Coordinates of C-alpha atoms in Angstrom, one line a residue:
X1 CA 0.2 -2.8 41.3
X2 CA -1.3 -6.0 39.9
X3 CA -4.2 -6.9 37.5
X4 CA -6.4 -10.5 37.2
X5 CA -6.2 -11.4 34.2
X6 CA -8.7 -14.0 32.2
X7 CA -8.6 -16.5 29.4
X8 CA -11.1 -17.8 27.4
X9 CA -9.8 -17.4 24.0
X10 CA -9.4 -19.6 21.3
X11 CA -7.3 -18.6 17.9
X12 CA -9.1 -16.2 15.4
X13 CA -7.8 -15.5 12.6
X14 CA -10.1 -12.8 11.3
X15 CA -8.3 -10.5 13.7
X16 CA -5.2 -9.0 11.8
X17 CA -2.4 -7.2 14.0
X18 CA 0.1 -4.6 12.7
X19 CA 3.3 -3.4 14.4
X20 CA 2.7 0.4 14.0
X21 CA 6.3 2.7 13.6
X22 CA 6.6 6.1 15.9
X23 CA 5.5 7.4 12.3
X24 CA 2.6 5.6 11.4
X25 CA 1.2 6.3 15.3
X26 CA 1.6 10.1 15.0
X27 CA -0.3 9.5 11.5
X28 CA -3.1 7.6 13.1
X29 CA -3.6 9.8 16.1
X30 CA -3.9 12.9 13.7
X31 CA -7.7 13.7 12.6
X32 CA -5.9 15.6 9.8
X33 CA -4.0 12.5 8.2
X34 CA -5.5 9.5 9.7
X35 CA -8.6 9.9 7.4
X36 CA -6.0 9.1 4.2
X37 CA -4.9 5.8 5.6
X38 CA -5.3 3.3 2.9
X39 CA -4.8 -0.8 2.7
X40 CA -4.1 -1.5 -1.4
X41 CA -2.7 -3.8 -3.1
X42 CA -2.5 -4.7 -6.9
X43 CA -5.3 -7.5 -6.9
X44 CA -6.7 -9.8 -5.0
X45 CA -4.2 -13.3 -4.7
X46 CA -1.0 -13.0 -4.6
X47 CA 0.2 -9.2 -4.4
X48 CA 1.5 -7.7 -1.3
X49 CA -0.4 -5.5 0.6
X50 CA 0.9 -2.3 1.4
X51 CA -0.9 0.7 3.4
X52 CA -0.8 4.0 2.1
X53 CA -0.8 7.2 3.6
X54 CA -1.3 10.9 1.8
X55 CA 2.4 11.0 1.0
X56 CA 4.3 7.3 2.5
X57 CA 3.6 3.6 1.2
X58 CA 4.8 0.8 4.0
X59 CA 4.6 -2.7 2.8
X60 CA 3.0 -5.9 5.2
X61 CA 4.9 -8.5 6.0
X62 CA 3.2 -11.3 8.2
X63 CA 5.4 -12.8 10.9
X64 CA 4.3 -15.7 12.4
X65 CA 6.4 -16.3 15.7
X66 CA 6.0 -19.5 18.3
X67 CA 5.1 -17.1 21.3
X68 CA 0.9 -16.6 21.5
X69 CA -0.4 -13.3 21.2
X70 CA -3.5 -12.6 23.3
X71 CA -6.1 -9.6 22.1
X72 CA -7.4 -8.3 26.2
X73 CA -10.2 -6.2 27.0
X74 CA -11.2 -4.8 30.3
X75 CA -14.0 -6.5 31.9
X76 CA -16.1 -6.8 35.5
X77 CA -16.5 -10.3 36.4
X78 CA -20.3 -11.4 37.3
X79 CA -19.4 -12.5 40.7
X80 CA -16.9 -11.0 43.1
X81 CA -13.4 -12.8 42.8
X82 CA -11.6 -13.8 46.1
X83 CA -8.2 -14.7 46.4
X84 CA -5.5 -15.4 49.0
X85 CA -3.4 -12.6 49.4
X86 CA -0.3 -14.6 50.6
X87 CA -0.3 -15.0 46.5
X88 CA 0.5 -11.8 46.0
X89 CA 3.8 -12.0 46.7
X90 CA 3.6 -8.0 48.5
X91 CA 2.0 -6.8 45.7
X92 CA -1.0 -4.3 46.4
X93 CA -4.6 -5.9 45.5
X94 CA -5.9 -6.5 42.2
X95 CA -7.4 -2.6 40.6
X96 CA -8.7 -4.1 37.7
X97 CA -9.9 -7.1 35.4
X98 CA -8.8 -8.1 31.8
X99 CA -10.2 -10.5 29.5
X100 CA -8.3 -12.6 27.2
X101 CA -11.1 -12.6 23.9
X102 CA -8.5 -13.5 21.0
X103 CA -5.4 -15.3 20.2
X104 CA -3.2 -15.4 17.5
X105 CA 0.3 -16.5 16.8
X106 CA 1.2 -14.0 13.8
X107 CA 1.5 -10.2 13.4
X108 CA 2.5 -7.8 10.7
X109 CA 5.5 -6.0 10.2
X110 CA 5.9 -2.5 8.2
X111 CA 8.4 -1.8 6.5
X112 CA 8.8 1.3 4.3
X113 CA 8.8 1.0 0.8
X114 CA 8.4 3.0 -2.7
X115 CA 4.8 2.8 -3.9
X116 CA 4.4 2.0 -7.4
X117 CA 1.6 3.0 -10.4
X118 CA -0.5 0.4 -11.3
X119 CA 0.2 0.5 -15.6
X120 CA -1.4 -2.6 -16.5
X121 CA -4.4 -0.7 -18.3
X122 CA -3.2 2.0 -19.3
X123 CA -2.0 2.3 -23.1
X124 CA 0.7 4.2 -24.9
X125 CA 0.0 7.8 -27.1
X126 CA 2.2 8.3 -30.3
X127 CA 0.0 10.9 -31.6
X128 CA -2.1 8.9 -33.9
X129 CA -6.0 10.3 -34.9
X130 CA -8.3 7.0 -33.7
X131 CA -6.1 6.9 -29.9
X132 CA -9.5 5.9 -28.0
X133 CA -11.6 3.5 -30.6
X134 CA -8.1 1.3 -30.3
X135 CA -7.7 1.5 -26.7
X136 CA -11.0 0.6 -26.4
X137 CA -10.3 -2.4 -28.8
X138 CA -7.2 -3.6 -27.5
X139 CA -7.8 -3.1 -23.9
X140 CA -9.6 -6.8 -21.8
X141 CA -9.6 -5.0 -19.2
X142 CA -11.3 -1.5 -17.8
X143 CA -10.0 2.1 -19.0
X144 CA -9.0 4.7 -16.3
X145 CA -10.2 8.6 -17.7
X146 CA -8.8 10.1 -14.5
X147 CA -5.6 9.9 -12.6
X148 CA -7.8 9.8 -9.5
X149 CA -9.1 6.5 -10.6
X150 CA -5.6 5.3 -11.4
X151 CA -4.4 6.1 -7.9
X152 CA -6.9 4.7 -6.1
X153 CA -6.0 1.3 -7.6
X154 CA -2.4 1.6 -7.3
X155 CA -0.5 0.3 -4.1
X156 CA 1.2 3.9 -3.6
X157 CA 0.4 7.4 -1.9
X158 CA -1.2 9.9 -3.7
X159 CA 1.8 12.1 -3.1
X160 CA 4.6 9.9 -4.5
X161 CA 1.8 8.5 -7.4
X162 CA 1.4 12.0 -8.9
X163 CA 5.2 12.7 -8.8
X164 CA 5.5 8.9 -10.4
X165 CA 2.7 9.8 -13.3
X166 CA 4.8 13.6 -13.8
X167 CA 8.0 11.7 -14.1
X168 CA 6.9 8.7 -17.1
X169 CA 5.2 11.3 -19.1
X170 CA 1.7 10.3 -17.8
X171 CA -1.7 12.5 -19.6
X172 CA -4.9 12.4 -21.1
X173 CA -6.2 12.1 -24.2
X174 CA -9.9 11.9 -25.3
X175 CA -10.5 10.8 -22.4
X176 CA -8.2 7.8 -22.0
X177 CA -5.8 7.8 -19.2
X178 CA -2.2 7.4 -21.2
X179 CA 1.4 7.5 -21.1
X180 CA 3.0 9.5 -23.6
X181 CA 5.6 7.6 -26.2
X182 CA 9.3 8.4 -26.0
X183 CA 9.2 9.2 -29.4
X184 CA 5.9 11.5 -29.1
X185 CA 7.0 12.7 -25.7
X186 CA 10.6 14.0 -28.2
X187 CA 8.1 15.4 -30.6
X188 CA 6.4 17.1 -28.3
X189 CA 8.9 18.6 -26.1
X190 CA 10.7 20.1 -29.3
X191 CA 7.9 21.5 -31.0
X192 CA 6.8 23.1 -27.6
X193 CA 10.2 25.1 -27.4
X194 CA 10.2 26.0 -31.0
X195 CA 7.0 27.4 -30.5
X196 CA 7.4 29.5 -27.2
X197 CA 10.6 30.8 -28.2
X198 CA 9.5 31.5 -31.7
X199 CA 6.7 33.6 -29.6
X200 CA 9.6 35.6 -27.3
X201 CA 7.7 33.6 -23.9
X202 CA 9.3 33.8 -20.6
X203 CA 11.0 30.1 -21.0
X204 CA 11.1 30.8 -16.2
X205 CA 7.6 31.8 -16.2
X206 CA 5.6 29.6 -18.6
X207 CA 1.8 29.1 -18.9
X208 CA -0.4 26.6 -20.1
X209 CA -3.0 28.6 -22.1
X210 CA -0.1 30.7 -23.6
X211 CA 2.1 27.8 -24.1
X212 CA -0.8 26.1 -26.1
X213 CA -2.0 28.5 -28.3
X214 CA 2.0 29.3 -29.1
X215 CA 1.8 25.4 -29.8
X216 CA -1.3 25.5 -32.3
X217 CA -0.4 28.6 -34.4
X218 CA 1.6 26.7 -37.3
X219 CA -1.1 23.5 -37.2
X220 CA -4.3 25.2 -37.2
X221 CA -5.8 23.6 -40.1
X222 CA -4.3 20.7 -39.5
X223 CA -4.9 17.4 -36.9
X224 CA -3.6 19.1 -33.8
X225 CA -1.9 16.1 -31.1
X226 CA -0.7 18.9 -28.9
X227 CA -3.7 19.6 -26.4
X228 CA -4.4 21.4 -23.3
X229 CA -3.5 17.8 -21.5
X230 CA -0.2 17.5 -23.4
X231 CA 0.9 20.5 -23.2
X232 CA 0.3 20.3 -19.3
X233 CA 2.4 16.7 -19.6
X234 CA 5.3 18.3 -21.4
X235 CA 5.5 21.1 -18.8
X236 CA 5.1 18.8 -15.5
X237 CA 7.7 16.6 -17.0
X238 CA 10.6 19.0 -18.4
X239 CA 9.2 21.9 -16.3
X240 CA 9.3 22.9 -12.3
X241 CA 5.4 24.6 -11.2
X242 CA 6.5 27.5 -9.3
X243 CA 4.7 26.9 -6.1
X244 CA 4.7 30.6 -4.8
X245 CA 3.7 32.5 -7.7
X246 CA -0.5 33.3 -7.7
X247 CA -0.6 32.0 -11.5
X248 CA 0.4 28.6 -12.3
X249 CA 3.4 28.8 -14.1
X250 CA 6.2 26.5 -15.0
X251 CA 10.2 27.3 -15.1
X252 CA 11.8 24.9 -17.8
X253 CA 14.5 22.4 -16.1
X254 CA 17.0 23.6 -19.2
X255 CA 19.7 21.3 -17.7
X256 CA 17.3 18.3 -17.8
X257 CA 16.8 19.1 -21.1
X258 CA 19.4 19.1 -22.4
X259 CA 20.3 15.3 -21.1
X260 CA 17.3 14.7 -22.4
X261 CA 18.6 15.7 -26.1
X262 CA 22.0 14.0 -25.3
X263 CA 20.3 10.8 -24.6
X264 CA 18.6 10.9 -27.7
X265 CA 21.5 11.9 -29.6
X266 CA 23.5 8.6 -27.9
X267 CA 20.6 6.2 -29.4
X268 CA 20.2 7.7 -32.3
X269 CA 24.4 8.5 -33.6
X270 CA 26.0 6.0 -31.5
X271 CA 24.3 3.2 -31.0
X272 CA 26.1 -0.3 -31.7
X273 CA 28.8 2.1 -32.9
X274 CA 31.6 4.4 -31.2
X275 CA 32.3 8.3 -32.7
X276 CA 34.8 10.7 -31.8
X277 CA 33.7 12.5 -28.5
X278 CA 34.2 16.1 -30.2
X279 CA 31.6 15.2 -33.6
X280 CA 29.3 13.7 -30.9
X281 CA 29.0 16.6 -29.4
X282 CA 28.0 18.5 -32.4
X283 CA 25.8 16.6 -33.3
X284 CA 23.8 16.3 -29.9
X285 CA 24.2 20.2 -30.4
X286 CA 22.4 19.9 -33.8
X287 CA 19.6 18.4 -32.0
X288 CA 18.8 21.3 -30.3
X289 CA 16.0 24.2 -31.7
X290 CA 18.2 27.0 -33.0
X291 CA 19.0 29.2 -30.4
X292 CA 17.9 27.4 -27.4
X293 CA 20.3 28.6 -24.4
X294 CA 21.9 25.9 -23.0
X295 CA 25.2 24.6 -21.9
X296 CA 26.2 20.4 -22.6
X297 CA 28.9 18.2 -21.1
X298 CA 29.5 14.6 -22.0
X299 CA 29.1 14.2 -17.8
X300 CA 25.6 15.1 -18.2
X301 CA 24.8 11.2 -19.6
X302 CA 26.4 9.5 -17.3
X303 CA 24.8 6.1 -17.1
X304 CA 23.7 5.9 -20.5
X305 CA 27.5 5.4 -22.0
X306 CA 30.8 4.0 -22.0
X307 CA 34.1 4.8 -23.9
X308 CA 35.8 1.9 -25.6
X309 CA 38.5 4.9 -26.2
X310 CA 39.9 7.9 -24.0
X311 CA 38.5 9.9 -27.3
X312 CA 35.2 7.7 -28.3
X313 CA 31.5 7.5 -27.0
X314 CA 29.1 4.6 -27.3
X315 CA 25.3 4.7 -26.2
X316 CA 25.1 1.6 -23.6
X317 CA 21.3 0.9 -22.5
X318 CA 20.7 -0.4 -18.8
X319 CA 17.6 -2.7 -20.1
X320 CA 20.0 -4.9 -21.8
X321 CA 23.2 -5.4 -18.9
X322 CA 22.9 -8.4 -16.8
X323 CA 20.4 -8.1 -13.2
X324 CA 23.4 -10.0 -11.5
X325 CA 25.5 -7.6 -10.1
X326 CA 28.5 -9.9 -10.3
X327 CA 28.0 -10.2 -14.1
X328 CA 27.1 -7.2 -15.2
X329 CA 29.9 -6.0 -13.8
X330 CA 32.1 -8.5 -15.7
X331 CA 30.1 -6.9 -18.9
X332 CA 30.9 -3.5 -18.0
X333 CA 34.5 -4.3 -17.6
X334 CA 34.0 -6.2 -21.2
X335 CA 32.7 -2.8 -22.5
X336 CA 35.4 -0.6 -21.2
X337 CA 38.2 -1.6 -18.9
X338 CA 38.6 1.1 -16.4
X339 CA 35.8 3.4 -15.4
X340 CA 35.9 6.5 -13.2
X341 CA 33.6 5.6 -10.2
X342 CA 31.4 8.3 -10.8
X343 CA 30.8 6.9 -14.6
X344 CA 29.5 3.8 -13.5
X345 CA 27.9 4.2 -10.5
X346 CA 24.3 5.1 -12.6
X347 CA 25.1 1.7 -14.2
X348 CA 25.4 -0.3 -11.0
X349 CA 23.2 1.2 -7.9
X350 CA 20.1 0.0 -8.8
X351 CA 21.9 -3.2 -8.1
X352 CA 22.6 -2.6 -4.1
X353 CA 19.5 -3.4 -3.1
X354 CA 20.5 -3.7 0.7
X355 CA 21.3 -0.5 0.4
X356 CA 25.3 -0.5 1.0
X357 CA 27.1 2.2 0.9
X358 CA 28.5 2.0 -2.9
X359 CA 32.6 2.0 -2.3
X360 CA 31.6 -1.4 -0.2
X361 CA 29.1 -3.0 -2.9
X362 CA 31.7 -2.6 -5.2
X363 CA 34.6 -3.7 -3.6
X364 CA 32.1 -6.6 -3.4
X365 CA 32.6 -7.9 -7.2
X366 CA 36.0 -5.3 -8.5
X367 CA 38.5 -2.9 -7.6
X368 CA 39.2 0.4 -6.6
X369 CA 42.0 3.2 -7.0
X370 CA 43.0 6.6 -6.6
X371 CA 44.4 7.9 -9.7
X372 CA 45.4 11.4 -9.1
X373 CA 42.5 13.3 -8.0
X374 CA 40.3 10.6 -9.6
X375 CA 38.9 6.9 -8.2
X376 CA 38.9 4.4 -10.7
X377 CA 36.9 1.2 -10.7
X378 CA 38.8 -2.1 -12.4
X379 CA 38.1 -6.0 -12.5
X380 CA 39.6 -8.4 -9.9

């Protein structure tokens, strides 16, 4: 079997070729998923570009290589081509002819990545009266109303986008796309199970419209923060949607919760400062609304702590340790001087970002032991 094939190509670089994965094949050769194929990126200079499908993001990476990479069509010649066939080496005659129409010596890889919200314009909600005339006035550039509009301008899928938007707290208030505050978000999740449990509600089966008008019964004459929107924030955050059941309703994540409260209570008894383990865990106890049925263990937080002592807790935030892995290490080690592995692995695997497995990336910068039943992690 042999083919002629022709040249008459010259390099073009408005023709842009991607290496497509098994994956991203069976996406584009299905008329139910190749229609949500999308190229994004976070502007227009210097961002990468990523493509998109409903639930996947896959980053481009141009490759330019030595080797020349010809674009062929098939194509009948105007005249009839004759040849020698002592050329052909035994091979059976020509069956076809291809055209060479475009050259190019770069292509781009894919590689799969995690797709990330586009934040830039939208503002922060701590419950205050005038939210949209000041984030009108603060904001130089446009104002997203829907998470729909946010999406579309974010390099991510819609899938991992909405999961993204669930997980920072993301709502809407008068209108204005927003993130909730960490401090409104605290205010909000506690006055919410104050209310349904003052109201005897299913805390497994919870629904919006209920859950709001158990909200609004104490503040009805007053400036209510806690709308339809929030409410639907709180739950999609601190809450699983039961996907089976005919009504949306929400089951609260009561372990979740309850890290939640003992993160709070770490910033706000023991920060810059150790206590005795047993008074912390009152007072992250005290936190709670009376009666609210849940179990706490110290193992609950870790990542967000260390123990100078065997019998003291300190509240350690990863914002402020060292990006270097080799020296925040040598501050974790400054912090505490021996650290079951499963206490600081939260504090160190956003770190291995070639994706080791952990025992090796950190045998890398320290050392390991068996103690017992335990492995502990110590400096060189």
């Amino acid at each position: 079997m042999s083919i002629n094939l022709h040249s008459a190509s010259e390099y073009d670089t408005s023709y842009k070729l991607i290496q497509l994965t098994p994956e991203l094949l069976d996406i584009i050769q299905d008329p139910a998923q190749n229609n949500q194929l999308r190229f994004k990126s976070l502007d227009e200079d210097k961002s990468e570009v990523v493509l998109c499908s409903h639930d996947k993001t896959w980053v481009l990476k141009q490759r330019k290589h030595s080797n020349t990479v010809l674009l062929m069509k098939e194509f009948v010649p105007e005249e009839p081509i004759s040849f020698d066939e002592t050329q052909l080496f035994g091979l059976s005659k020509p069956y076809m002819d291809i055209l060479s129409f475009a050259k190019t010596e770069s292509e781009f890889e894919t590689r799969e990545a995690e797709g990330q919200l586009n934040l830039d314009a939208v503002p922060m909600y701590d419950g205050e009266l005038d939210f949209r005339e000041r984030a009108m006035k603060k904001s130089s550039t446009r104002i997203f109303e829907t998470l729909e509009e946010l999406l579309e301008n974010s390099p991510c899928s819609a899938v991992e986008g909405v999961s993204k938007w669930h997980k920072i707290g993301g709502s809407v208030k008068d209108g204005v796309l927003c993130i909730l505050s960490q401090n409104f978000l605290s205010k909000a999740l506690h006055v919410l199970l104050m209310s349904v449990m003052a109201e005897s509600l299913d805390l497994q089966r919870l629904q919006i419209d209920d859950t709001y008008q158990a909200v609004g019964k104490d503040i009805e004459n007053e400036f209510n923060p806690y709308t339809k929107e929030i409410i639907r924030t709180v739950l999609n955050k601190f809450a699983v949607q039961e996907q089976q059941s005919q009504e949306e309703t929400w089951r609260l994540r009561i372990p979740f919760i309850a890290q939640w409260y003992g993160i709070q209570a770490l910033r706000k008894y023991v920060s810059g400062t150790s206590m005795p383990l047993d008074e912390f865990l009152i007072k992250w106890k005290s936190l709670f609304p009376p009666f609210f049925p849940c179990d706490i263990d110290v193992e609950m937080l870790r990542g967000y702590h260390f123990k100078p002592t065997d019998k003291t807790i300190q509240y350690v935030a990863r914002s402020t340790l060292p990006t270097d892995p080799k020296e925040r290490f040598r501050v974790l080690f400054k912090l505490q001087s021996q650290w079951n592995l499963e206490d600081i692995k939260p504090l160190i695997e956003e770190l291995n970002i070639r994706g080791m497995k952990i025992d090796s990336f950190i045998m890398k910068y320290a050392r390991r032991k068996r103690l017992g039943k335990k492995t502990v992690v110590t400096s060189r």
